[in-house]
Short mmCIF file of C-alpha atoms in Angstrom, two decimals:
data_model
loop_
_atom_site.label_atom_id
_atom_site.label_comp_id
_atom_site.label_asym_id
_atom_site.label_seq_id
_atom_site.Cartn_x
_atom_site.Cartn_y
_atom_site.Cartn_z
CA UNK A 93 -10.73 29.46 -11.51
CA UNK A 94 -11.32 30.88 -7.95
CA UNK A 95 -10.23 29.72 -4.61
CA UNK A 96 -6.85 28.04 -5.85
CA UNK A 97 -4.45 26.68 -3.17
CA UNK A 98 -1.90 29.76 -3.13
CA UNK A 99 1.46 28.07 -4.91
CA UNK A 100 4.01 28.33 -2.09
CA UNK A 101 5.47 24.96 -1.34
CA UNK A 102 9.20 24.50 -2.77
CA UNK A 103 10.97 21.00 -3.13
CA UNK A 104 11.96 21.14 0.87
CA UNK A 105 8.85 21.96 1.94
CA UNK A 106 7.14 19.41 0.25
CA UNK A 107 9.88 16.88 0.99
CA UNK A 108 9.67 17.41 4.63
CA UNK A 109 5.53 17.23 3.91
CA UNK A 110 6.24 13.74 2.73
CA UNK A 111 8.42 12.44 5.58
CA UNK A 112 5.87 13.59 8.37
CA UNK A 113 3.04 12.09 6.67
CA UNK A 114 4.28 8.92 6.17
CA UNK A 115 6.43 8.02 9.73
CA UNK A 116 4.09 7.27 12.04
CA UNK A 117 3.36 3.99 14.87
CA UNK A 118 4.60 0.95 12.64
CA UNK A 119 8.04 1.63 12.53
CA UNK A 120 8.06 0.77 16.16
CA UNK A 121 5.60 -2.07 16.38
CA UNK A 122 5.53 -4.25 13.34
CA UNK A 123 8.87 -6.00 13.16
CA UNK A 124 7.09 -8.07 15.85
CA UNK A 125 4.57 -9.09 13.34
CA UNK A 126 7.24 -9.49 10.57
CA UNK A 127 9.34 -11.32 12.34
CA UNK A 128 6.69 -13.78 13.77
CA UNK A 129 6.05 -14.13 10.25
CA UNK A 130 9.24 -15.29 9.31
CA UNK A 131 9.47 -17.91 12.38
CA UNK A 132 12.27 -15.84 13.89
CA UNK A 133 14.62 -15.48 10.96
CA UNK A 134 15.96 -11.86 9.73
CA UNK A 135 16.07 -11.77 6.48
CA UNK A 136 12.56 -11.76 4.73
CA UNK A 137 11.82 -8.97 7.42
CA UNK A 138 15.00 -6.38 5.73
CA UNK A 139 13.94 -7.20 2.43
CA UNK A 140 10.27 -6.26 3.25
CA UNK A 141 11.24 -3.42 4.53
CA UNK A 142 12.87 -2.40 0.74
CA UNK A 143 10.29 -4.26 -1.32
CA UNK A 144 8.11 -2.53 0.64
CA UNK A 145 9.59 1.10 0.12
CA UNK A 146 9.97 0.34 -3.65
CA UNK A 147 6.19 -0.30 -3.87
CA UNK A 148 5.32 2.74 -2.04
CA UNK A 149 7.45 5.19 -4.17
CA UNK A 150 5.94 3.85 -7.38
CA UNK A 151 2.25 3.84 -5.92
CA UNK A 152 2.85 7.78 -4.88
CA UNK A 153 4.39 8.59 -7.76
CA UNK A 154 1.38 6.95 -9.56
CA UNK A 155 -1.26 8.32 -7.59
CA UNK A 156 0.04 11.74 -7.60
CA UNK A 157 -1.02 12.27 -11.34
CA UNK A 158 -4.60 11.86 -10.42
CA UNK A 159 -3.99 14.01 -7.49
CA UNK A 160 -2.81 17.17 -9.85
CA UNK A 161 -5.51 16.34 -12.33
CA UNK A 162 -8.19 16.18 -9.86
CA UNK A 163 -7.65 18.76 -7.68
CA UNK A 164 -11.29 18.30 -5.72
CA UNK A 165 -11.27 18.30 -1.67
CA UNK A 166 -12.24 14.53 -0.95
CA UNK A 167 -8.95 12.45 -1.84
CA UNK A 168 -9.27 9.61 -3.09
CA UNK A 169 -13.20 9.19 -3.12
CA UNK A 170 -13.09 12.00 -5.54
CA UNK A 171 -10.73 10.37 -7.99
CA UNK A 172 -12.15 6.96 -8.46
CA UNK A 173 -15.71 8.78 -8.86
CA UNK A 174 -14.42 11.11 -11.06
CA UNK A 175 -12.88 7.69 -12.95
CA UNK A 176 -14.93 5.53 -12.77
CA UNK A 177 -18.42 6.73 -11.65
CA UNK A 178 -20.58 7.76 -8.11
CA UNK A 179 -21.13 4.26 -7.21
CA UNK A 180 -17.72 3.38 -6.89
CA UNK A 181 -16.42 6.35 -5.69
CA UNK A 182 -18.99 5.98 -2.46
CA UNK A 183 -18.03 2.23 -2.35
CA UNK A 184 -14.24 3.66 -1.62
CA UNK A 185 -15.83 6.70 0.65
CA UNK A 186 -18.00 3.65 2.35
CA UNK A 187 -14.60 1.58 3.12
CA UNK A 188 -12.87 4.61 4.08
CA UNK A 189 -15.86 5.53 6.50
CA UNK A 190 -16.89 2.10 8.49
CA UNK A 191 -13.79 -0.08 7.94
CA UNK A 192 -10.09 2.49 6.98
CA UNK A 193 -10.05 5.32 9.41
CA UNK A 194 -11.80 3.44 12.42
CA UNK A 195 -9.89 0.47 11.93
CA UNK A 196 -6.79 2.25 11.71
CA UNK A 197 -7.59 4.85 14.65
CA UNK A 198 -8.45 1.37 16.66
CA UNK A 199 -5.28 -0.29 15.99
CA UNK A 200 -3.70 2.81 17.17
CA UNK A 201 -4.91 3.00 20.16
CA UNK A 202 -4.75 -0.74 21.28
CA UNK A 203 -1.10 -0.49 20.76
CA UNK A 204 -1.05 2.87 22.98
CA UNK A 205 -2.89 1.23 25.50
CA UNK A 206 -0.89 -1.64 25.35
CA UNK A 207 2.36 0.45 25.77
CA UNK A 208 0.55 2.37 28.74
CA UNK A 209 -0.07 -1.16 30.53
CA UNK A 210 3.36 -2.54 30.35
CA UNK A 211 4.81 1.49 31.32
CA UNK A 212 2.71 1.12 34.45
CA UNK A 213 3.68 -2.24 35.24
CA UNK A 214 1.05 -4.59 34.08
CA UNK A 215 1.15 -6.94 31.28
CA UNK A 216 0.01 -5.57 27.67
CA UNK A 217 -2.50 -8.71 27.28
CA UNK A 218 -4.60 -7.10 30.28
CA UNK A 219 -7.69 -6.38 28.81
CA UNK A 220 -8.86 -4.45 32.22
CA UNK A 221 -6.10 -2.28 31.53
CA UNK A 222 -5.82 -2.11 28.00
CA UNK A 223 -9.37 -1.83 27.10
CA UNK A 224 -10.52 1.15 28.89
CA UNK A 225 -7.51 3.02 27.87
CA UNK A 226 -7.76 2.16 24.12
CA UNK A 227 -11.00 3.66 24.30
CA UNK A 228 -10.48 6.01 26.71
CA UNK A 229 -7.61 7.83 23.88
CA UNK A 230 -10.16 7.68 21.20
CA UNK A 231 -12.33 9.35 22.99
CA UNK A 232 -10.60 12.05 24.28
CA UNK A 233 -8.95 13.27 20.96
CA UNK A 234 -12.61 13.08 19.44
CA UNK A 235 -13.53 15.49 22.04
CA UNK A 236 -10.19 17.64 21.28
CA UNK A 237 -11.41 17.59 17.33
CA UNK A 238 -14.46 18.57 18.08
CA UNK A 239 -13.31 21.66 19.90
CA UNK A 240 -11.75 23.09 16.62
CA UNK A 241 -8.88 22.35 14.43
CA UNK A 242 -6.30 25.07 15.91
CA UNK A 243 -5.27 22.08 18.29
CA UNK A 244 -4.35 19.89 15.51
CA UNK A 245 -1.21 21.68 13.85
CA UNK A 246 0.50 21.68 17.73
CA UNK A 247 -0.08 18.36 18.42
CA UNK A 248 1.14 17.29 15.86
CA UNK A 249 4.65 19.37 15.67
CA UNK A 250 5.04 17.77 19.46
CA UNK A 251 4.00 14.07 17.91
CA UNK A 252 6.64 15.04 14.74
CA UNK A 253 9.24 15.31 17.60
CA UNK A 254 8.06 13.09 19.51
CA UNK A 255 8.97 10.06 16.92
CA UNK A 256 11.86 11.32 15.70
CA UNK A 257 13.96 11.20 19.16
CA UNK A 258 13.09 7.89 19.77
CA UNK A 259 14.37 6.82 16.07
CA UNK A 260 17.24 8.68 15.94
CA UNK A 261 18.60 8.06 19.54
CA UNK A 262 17.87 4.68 19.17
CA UNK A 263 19.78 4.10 15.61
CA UNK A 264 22.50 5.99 17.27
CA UNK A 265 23.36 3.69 20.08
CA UNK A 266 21.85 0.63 18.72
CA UNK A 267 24.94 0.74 16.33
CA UNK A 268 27.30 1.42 19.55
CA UNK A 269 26.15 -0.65 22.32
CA UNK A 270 24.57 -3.50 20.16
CA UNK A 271 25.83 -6.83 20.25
CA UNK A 272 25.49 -7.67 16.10
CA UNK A 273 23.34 -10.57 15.22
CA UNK A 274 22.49 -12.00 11.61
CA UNK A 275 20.74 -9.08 9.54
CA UNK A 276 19.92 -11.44 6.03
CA UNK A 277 20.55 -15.05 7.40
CA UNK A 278 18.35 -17.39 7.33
CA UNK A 279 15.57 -15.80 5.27
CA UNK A 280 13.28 -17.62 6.64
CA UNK A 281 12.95 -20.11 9.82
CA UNK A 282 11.86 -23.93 9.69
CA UNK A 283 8.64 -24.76 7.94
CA UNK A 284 8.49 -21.00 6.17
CA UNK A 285 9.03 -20.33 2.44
CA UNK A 286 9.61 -17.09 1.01
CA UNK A 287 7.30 -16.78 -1.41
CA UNK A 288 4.54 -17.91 1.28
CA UNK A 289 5.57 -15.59 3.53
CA UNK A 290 6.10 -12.52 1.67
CA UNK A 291 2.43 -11.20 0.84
CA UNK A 292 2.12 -11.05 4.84
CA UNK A 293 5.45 -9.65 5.72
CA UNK A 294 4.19 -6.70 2.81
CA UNK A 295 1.11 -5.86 4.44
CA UNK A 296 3.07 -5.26 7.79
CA UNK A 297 5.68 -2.92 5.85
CA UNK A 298 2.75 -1.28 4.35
CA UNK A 299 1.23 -0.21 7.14
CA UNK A 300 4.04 1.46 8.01
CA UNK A 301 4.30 3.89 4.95
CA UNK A 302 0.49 3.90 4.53
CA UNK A 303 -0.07 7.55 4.56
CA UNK A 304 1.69 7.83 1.07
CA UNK A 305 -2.17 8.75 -0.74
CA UNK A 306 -1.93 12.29 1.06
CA UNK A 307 1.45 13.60 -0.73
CA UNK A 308 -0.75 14.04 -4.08
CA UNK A 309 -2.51 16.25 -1.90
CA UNK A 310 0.10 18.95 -1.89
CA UNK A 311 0.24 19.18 -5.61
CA UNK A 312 -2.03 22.59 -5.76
CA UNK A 313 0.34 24.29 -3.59
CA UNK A 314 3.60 23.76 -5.50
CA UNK A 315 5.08 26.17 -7.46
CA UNK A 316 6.50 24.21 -9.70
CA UNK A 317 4.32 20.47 -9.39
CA UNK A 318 5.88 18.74 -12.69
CA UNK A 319 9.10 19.20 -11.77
CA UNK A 320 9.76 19.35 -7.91
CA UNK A 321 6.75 16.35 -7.26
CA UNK A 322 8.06 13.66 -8.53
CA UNK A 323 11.68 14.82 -6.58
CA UNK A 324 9.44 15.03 -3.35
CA UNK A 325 8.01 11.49 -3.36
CA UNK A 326 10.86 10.07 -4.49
CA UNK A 327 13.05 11.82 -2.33
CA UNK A 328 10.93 11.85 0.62
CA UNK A 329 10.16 8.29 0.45
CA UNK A 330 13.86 7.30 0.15
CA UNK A 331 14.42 9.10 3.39
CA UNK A 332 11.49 7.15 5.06
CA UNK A 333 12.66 4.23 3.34
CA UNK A 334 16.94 4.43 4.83
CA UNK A 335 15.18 5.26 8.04
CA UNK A 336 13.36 2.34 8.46
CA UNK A 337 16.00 0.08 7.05
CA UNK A 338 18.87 1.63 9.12
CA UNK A 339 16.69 1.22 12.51
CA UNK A 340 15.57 -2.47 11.64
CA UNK A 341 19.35 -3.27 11.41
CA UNK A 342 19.48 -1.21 14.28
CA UNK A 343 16.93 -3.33 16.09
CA UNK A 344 18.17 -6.76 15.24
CA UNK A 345 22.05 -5.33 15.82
CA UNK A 346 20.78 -5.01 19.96
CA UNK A 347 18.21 -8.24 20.03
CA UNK A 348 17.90 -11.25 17.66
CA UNK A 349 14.39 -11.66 15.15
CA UNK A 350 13.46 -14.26 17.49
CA UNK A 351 13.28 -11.91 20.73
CA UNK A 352 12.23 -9.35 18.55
CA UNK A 353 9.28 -11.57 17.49
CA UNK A 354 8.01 -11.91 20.91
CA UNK A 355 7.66 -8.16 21.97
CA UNK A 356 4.58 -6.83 21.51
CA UNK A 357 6.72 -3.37 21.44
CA UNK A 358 10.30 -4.48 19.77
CA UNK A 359 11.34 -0.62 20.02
CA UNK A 360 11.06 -0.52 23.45
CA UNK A 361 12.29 -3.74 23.91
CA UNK A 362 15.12 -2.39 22.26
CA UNK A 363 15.63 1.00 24.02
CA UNK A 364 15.54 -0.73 27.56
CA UNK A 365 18.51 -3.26 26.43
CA UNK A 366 20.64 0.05 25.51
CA UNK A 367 19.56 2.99 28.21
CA UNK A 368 18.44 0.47 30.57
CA UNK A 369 15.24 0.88 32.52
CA UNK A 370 14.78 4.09 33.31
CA UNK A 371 16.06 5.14 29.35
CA UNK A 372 13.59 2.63 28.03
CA UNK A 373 10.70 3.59 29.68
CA UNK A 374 11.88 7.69 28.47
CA UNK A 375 11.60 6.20 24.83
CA UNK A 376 8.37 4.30 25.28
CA UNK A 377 7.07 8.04 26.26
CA UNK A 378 8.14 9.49 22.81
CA UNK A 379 6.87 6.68 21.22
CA UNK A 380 3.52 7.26 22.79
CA UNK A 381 3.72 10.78 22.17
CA UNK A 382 4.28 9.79 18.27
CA UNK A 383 1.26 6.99 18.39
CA UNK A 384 -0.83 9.83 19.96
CA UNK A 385 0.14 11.80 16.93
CA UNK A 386 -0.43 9.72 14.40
CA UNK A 387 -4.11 9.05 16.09
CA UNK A 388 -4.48 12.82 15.80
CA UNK A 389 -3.99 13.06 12.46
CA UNK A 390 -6.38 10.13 11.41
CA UNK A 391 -9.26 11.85 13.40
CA UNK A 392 -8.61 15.00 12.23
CA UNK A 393 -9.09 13.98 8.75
CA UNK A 394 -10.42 10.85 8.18
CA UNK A 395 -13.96 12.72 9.09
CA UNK A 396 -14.33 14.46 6.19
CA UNK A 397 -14.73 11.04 4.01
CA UNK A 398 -18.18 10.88 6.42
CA UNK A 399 -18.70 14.95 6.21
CA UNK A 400 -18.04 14.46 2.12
CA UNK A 401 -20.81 11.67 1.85
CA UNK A 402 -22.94 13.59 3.56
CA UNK A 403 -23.06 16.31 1.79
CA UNK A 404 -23.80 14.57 -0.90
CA UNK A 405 -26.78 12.89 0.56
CA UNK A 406 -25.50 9.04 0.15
CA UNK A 407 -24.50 8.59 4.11
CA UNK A 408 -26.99 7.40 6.35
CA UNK A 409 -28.26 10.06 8.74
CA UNK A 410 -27.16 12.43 6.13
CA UNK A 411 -28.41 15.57 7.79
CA UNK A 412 -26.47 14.64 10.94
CA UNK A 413 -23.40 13.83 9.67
CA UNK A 414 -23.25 16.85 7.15
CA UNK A 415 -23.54 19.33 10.19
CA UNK A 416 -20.70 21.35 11.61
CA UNK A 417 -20.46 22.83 15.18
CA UNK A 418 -19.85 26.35 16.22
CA UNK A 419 -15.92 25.12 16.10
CA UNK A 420 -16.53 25.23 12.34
CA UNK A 421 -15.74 20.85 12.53
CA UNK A 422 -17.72 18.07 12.00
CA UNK A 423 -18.22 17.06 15.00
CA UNK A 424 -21.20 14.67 14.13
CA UNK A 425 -18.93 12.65 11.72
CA UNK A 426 -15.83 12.97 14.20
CA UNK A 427 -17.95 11.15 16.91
CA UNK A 428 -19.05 8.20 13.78
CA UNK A 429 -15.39 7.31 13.64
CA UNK A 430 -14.78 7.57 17.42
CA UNK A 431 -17.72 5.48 18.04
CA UNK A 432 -16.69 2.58 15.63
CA UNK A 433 -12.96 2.76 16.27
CA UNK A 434 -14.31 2.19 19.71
CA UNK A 435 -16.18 -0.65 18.66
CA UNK A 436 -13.01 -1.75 16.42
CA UNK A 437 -11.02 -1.45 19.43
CA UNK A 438 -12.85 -4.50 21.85
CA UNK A 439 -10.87 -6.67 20.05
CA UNK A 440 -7.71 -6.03 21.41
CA UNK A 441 -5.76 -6.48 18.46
CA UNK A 442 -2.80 -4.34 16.39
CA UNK A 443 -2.05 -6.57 13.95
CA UNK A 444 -5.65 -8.08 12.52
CA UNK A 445 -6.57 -4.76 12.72
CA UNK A 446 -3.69 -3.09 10.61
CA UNK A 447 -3.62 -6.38 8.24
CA UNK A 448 -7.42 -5.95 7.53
CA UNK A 449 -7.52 -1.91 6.99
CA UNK A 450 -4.25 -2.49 4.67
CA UNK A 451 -5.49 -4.97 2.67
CA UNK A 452 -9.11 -3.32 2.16
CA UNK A 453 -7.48 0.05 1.23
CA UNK A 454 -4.82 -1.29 -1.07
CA UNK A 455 -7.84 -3.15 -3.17
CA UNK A 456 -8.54 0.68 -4.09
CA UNK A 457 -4.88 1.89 -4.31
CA UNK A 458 -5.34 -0.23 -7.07
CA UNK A 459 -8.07 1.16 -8.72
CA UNK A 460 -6.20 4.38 -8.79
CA UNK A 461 -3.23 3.06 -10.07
CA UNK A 462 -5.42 1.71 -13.01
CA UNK A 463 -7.34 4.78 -13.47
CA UNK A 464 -4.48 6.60 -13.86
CA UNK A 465 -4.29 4.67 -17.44
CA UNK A 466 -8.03 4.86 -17.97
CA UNK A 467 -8.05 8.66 -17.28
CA UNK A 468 -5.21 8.91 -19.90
CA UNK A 469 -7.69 7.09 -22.32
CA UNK A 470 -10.67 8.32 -21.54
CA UNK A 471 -9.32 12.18 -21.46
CA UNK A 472 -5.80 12.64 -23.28
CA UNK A 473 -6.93 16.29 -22.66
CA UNK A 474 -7.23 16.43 -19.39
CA UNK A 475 -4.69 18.98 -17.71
CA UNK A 476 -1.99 17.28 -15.65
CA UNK A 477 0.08 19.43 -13.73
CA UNK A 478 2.23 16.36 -13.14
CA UNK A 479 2.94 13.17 -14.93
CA UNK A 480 4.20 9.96 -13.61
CA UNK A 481 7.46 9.64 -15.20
CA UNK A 482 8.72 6.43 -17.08
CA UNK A 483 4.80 5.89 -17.86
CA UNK A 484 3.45 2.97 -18.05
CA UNK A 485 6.29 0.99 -16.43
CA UNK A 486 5.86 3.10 -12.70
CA UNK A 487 2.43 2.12 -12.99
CA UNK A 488 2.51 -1.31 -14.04
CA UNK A 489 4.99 -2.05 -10.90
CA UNK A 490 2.37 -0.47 -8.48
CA UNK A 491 -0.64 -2.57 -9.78
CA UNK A 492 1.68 -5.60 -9.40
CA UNK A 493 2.85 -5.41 -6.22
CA UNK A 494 -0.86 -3.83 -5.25
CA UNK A 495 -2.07 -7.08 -6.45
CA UNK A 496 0.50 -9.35 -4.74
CA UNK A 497 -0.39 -8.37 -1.78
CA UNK A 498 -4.23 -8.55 -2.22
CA UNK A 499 -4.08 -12.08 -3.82
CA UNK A 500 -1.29 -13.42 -1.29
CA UNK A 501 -3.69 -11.88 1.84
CA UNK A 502 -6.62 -14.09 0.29
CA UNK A 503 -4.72 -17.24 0.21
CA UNK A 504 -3.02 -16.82 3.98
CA UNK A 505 -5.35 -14.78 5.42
CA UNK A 506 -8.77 -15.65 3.98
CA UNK A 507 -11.32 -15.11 6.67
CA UNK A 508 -9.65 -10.91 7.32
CA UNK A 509 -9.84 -10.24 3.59
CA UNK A 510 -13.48 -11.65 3.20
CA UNK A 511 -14.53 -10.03 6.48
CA UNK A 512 -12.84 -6.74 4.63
CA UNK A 513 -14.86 -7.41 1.22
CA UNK A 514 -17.91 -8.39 3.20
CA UNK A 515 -17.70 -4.75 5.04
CA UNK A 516 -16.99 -2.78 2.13
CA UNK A 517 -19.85 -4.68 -0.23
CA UNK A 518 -21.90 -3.40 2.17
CA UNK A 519 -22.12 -0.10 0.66
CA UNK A 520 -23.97 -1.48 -2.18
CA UNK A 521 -27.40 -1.95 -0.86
CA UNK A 522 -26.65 1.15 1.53
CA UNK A 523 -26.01 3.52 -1.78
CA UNK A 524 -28.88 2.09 -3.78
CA UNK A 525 -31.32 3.31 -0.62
CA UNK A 526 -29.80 6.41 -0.04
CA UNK A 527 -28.86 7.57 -3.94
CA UNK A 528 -32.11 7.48 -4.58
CA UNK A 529 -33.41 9.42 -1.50
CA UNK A 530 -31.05 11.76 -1.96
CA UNK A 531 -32.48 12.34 -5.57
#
């Protein structure tokens, strides 16, 4: 075959690969939704956080199979068409397109803008304040996209750094200047039950090691993909995992669940009870410089989901969207997502934002996890670089918890999953116009 990926990634390249896909904004901002939750009580929150972890490994480990069978530009689009047929696969190119990226890149920068507004004094409910900047981000690293990609590898080395101060100076003297408060006890507050609250605790968690689909992605540029992939999500997921135990202990070791439930930013909450003012607000900076990051990295990619579709003729405005500029980008499909993250972003808010992208994208996590099965059916001779060990056990945990969360998010939060099936079902009537235009 020509133009393979040239095989150069060892096990600590592709570990560290891992780790900076995966830590991104949530870490900082949803144990505020977790613990609001729980009605103020720690320990549902710490056990998320593992359940969580647990759920992620297998689902990477899962997905990763299909990513070393298929290795076709196009993520996940490309394996559930290549599973299950075109229809499908645009349905899950659709989602990604109008609902996952510019939902995601909204959320991100509502949260921004809400951490600019309370670093410049005013209150993060402002929506003078927090409004025009939310858009006023998306905007601007559109227009940096657009330019060309050479931008994209710096930023994000400064956003890489960026996050990792804040979470590493801020397990350090959380530990040393913290007070201690209950870390498991109660589970839950008054008039909560655990197994009512855990399907939306999950989809906070998740959010925060979404970005696990992408490690399949390095599988062509392994030298050795059976053996050292598995060790990479594994490993590198274990790391993210400790870390984001170790600074939610951290966290409720300085302020209790129920203070920690009422900051809209718990991390900087945090960070101002141990450095003090001036300290806190230097924190808040690196965790802006992280959320900036992480917004960088959705619109550098996310547009080739649009770019994909139109090349192949399905999108609306096709010929537009399948264009790219003299920056060799396309720009036409970077502005789509700008302009409906924008649109995203008038609501003002990080958490039925996150819980309505998480829940959408994790209905077709699950199809993947099941097409892994159906692809060893359908194709027993299929080459696979990779595959998912202790088979099917690793992928019969990912469907489950996959489907706890999706079933649990319809029962407690009805009206954001139907508003994210309404969305995606779209696509339906969309695909049977353009399919056959495209014919």
């Amino acid at each position: 075959m020509s133009n393979q990926l040239k095989k150069t990634l060892g096990l600590s390249a592709a570990l560290s690969t891992v780790v900076g896909m995966v830590i991104g904004s949530g870490v900082f901002f949803k144990p505020q939704a977790i613990y609001t939750a729980t009605n103020g009580a720690p320990g549902l929150g710490i056990i998320a956080w593992i359940v969580g972890g647990i759920i992620t490994i297998t689902a990477g480990l899962t997905a990763a199979e299909v990513s070393a069978a298929i290795p076709r530009t196009g993520g996940m689009m490309v394996y559930i068409e290549e599973i299950y047929g075109q229809k499908l696969g645009f349905l899950t190119g659709w989602m990604q397109t109008v609902l996952f990226f510019p939902g995601t890149i909204a959320a991100l920068a509502v949260i921004f803008a809400q951490q600019v507004a309370e670093l410049l004094g005013y209150l993060p409910s402002d929506m003078m304040i927090v409004l025009p900047v939310a858009i006023g981000i998306i905007l601007f690293i559109a227009l940096l996209n657009t330019v060309g990609s050479s931008l994209g590898g710096t930023i994000q080395t400064i956003a890489t750094i960026g996050k990792l101060v804040p979470l590493i100076l801020i397990i350090i003297f959380g530990f040393i200047k913290g007070n201690g408060n209950p870390i498991l006890d109660p589970m839950v507050g008054q008039g909560k039950t655990v197994a009512g609250t855990l399907g939306q605790v999950l989809i906070a968690t998740l959010f925060a090691y979404d970005g696990w689909i992408n490690v399949g992605a390095i599988a062509g540029e392994m030298k050795n993909p059976g053996k050292d992939l598995p060790r990479a999500i594994v490993g590198g997921l274990s790391v993210v995992m400790a870390v984001y135990i170790v600074i939610n202990i951290a966290y409720l070791w300085v302020a209790p669940a129920s203070e920690l439930a009422s900051a809209t930013a718990p991390a900087a909450l945090v960070a101002q009870r141990i450095f003090g003012p001036v300290g806190g607000k230097l924190i808040t900076i690196g965790i802006l410089i992280s959320v900036f990051g992480a917004l960088n990295g959705y619109l550098l990619t996310g547009p080739r989901v649009p770019y994909t579709l139109a090349k192949q003729g399905t999108l609306p405005g096709s010929k537009t969207f399948a264009k790219l500029n003299k920056g060799n980008v396309p720009a036409n499909a970077i502005w789509l997502l700008a302009v409906l993250a924008s649109l995203y972003a008038l609501s003002g808010q990080f958490n039925l934002l996150t819980d309505l992208t998480v829940f959408t994208i994790w209905v077709f996590y699950v199809f993947t996890f099941v097409g892994v099965m159906k692809l060893r059916k359908d194709k027993p001779q299929l080459n696979r670089p990779y595959k998912v060990p202790l088979y099917p056990i690793i992928p019969l945990i990912a469907i489950t918890g996959g489907l706890i969360v999706i079933v649990n998010q319809l029962i407690t939060a009805t009206m954001i999953a139907l508003g994210g099936i309404i969305i995606t079902l779209i696509g339906i009537p969309v695909y049977a116009v353009t399919s056959k235009n495209s014919k």
